[in-house]
Coordinates of C-alpha atoms in Angstrom, one line a residue:
X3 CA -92.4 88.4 218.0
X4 CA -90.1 86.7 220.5
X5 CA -86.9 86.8 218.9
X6 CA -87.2 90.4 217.1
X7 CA -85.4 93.1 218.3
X8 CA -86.8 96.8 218.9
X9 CA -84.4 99.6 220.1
X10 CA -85.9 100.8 223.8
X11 CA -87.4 103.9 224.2
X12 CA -84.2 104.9 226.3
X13 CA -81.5 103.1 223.1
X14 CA -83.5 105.8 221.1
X15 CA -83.4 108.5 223.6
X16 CA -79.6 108.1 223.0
X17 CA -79.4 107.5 219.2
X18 CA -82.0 109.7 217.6
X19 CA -80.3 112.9 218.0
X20 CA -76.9 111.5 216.3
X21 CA -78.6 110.5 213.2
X22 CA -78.2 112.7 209.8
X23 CA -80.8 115.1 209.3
X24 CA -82.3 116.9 205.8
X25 CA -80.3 114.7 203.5
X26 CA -81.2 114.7 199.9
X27 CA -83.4 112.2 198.1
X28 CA -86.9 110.7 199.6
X29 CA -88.2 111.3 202.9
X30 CA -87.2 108.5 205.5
X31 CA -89.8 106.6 206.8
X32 CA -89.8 105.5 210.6
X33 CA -85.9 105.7 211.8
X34 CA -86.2 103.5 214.9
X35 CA -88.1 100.5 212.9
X36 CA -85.9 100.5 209.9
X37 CA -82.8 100.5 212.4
X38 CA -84.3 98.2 214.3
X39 CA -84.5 96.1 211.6
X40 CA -81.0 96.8 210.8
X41 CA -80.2 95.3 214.2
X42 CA -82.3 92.0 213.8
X43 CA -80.4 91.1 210.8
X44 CA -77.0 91.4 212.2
X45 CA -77.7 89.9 215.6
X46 CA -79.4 87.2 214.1
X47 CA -77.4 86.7 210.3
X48 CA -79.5 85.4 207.3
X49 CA -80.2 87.3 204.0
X50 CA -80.8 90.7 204.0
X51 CA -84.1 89.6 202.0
X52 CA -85.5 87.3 204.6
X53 CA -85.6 90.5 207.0
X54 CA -89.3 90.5 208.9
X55 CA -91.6 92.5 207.1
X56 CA -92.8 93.9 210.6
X57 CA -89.7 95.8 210.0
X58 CA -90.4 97.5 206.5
X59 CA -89.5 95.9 203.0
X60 CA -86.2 94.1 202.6
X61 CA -85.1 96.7 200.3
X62 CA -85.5 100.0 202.5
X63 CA -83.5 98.2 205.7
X64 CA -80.4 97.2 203.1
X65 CA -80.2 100.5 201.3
X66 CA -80.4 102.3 204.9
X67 CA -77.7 100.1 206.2
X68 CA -75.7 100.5 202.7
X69 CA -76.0 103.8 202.1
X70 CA -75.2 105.0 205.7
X71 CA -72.3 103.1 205.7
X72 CA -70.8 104.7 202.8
X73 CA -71.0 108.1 204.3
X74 CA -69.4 106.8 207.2
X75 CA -73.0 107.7 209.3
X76 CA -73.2 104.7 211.6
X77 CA -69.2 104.9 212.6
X78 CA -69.9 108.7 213.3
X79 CA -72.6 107.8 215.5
X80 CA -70.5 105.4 216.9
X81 CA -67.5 108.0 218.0
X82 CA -70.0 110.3 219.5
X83 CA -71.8 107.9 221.7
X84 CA -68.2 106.4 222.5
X85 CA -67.5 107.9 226.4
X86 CA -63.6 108.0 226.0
X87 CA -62.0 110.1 229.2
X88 CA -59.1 110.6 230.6
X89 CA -56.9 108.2 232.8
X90 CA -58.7 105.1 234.3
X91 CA -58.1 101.4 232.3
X92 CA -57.6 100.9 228.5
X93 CA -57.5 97.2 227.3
X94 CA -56.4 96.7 223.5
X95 CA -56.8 92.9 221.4
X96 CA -57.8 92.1 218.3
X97 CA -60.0 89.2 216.7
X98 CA -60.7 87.8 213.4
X99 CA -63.5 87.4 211.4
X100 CA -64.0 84.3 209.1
X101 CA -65.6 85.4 205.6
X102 CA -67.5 83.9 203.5
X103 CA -67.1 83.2 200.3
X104 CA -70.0 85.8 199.6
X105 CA -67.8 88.9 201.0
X106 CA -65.0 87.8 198.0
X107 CA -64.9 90.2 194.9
X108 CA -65.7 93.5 196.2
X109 CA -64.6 96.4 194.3
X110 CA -60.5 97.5 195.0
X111 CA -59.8 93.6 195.5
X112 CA -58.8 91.9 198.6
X113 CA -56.7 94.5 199.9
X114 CA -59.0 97.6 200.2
X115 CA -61.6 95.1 201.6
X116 CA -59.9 94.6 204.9
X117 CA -59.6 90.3 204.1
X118 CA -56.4 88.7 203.7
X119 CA -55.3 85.1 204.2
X120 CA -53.7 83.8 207.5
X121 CA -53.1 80.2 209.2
X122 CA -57.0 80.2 210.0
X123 CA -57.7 80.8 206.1
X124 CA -59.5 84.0 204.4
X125 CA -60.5 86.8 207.6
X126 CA -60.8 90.4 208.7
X127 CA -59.3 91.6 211.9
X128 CA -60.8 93.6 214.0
X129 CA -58.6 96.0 216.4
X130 CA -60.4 97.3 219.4
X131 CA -59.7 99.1 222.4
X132 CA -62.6 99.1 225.4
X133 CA -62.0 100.4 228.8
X134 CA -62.4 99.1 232.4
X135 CA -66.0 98.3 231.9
X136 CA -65.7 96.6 228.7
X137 CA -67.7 99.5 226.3
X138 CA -65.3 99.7 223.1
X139 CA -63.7 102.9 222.7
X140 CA -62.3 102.6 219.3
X141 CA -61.7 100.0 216.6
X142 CA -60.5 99.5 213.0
X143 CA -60.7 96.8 210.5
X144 CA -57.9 95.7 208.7
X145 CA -57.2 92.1 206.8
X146 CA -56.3 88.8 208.8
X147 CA -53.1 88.5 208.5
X148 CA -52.2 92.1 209.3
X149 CA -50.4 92.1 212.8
X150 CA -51.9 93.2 215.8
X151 CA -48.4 96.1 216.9
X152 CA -49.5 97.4 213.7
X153 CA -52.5 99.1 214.3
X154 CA -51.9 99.6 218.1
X155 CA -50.7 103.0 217.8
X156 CA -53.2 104.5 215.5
X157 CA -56.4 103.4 217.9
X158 CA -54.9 104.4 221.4
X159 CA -53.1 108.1 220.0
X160 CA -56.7 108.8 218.8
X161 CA -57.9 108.6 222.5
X162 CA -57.2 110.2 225.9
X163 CA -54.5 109.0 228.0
X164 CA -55.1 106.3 230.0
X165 CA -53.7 105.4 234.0
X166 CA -52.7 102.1 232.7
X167 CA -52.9 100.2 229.3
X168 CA -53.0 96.4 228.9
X169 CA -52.5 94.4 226.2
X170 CA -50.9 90.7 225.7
X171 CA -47.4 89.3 224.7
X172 CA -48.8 90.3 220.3
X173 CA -48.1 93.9 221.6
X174 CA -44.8 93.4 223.4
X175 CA -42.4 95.9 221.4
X176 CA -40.2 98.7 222.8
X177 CA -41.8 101.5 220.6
X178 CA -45.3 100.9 221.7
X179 CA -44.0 100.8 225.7
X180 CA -42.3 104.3 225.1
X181 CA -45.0 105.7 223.4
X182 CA -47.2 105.1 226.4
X183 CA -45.1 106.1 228.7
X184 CA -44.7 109.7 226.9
X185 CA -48.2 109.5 227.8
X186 CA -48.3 108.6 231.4
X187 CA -49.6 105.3 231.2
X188 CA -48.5 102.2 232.9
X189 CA -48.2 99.5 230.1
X190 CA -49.4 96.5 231.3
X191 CA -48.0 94.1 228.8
X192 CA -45.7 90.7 229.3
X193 CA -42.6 89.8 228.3
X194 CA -42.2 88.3 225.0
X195 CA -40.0 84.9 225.6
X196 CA -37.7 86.4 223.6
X197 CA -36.3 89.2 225.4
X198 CA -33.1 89.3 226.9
X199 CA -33.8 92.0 229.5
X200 CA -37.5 92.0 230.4
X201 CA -40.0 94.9 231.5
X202 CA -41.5 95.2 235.0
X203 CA -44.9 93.2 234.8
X204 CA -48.1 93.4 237.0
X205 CA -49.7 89.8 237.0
X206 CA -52.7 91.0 239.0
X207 CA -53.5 94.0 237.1
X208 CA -53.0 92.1 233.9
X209 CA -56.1 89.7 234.9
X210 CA -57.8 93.2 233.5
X211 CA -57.7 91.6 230.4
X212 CA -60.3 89.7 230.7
X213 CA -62.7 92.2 230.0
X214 CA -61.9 93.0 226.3
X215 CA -62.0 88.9 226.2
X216 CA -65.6 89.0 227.3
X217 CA -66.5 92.0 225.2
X218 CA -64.8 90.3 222.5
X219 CA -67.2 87.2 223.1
X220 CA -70.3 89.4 222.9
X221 CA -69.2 91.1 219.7
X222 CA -69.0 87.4 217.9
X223 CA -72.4 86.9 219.0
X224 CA -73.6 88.6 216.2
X225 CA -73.7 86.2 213.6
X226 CA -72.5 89.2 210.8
X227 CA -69.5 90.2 212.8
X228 CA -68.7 85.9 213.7
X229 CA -68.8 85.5 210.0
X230 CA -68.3 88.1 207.4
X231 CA -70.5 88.4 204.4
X232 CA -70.0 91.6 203.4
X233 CA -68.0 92.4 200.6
X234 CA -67.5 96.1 201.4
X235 CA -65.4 97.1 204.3
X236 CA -66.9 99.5 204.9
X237 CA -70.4 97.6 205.7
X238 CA -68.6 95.5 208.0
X239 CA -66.7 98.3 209.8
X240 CA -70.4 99.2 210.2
X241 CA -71.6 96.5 211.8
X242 CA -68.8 96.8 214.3
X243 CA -69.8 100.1 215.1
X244 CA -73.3 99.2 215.5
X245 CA -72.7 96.5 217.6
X246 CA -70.5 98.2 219.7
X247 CA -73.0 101.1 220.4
X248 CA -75.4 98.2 221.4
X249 CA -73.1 95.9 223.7
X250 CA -72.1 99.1 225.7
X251 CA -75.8 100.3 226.6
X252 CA -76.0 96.5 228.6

């Protein structure tokens, strides 16, 4: 139908050979239909029940997407299709998710589900890092009101060095500037108001920016990353990680 989605015969060219192989319990039925399915639900939201049944039974595309996400499968798949090389452009943000009230009461409590409370109310943050061409390199979850300095570090040591790095004023701290200069790359950040003695900026290189802003734009398309109803982190981390894969194939 018109507004189903079906991975291409060259998106499954790409994923098939990344997906776990002779894992216990029943034989899987068609890979590329059930993830497929997978796809239609969180592009287009709604209940994991109302799924198409062009796609499979309701049951078989959940506990696919659920049990994959527990053993970390789809963010594996994610790290190996990510193209992450050295030097070249690296553009870091972070935006939040609103949840609803259906992603409350997960197992560990609030914390260890990635959703805290900030001035926009209940959310989880996503930190991401794409480079020059928008495809996201790496990302983490983390709750709402966690600041963005905080997991900077983490997502950019856990990549290649980059010829230049940039970020807005959320990232403006002297340890994060030295650390990527130990690294060789430019940081491209401005000055927090603030400072009393302010860093060399590039205005014009800064307007690189933009393009985490547009692939931040095309994430929240998805109507399960724009709203969260997971209550597992771990699902939702998933859904990043599937989307991401996606957004940087087009």
């Amino acid at each position: 139908m018109e507004h189903e989605f079906w991975l291409s015969d060259v998106q499954w060219a790409a994923l098939e050979p990344h997906l776990p192989r002779n894992q216990p319990g029943a034989h899987r039925v068609d890979d590329r239909r059930v993830i497929s399915g997978i796809v239609h639900v969180l592009k287009h939201g709604g209940r994991w029940q109302n799924c198409p049944r062009r796609y499979g039974p309701p049951t078989t595309i959940y506990n696919r997407y659920h049990r994959w996400s527990q053993r970390g499968v789809w963010q594996g798949v994610f790290a190996a299709l990510a193209e992450a090389t050295p030097g070249g452009v690296q553009l870091i943000d972070s935006t939040t998710a609103k949840t609803q009230r259906s992603a409350a009461g997960g197992k560990g409590g609030p914390t260890l589900g990635a959703i805290g409370r900030s001035r926009g109310g209940r959310g989880t943050k996503i930190h991401l890092v794409v480079d020059g061409r928008g495809r996201v390199l790496a990302f983490v979850v983390s709750p709402g009101q966690m600041g963005d300095i905080r997991a900077a570090h983490g997502l950019l040591a856990n990549l290649p060095p980059s010829a230049l790095c940039a970020a807005d004023t959320a990232y403006d701290s002297n340890g994060l500037r030295s650390f990527l200069i130990a690294r060789g790359t430019l940081p491209v950040i401005p000055n927090n108001p603030t400072r009393k003695h302010p860093h060399p900026f590039d205005e014009k290189l800064y307007k690189l920016r933009n393009r985490i802003e547009r692939t931040i734009g095309r994430l929240k398309d998805w109507r399960r990353i724009h709203t969260r109803y997971d209550k597992l982190a771990n699902n939702f981390a998933s859904t990043v990680a599937i989307a991401a894969i996606l957004i940087g194939w087009t």
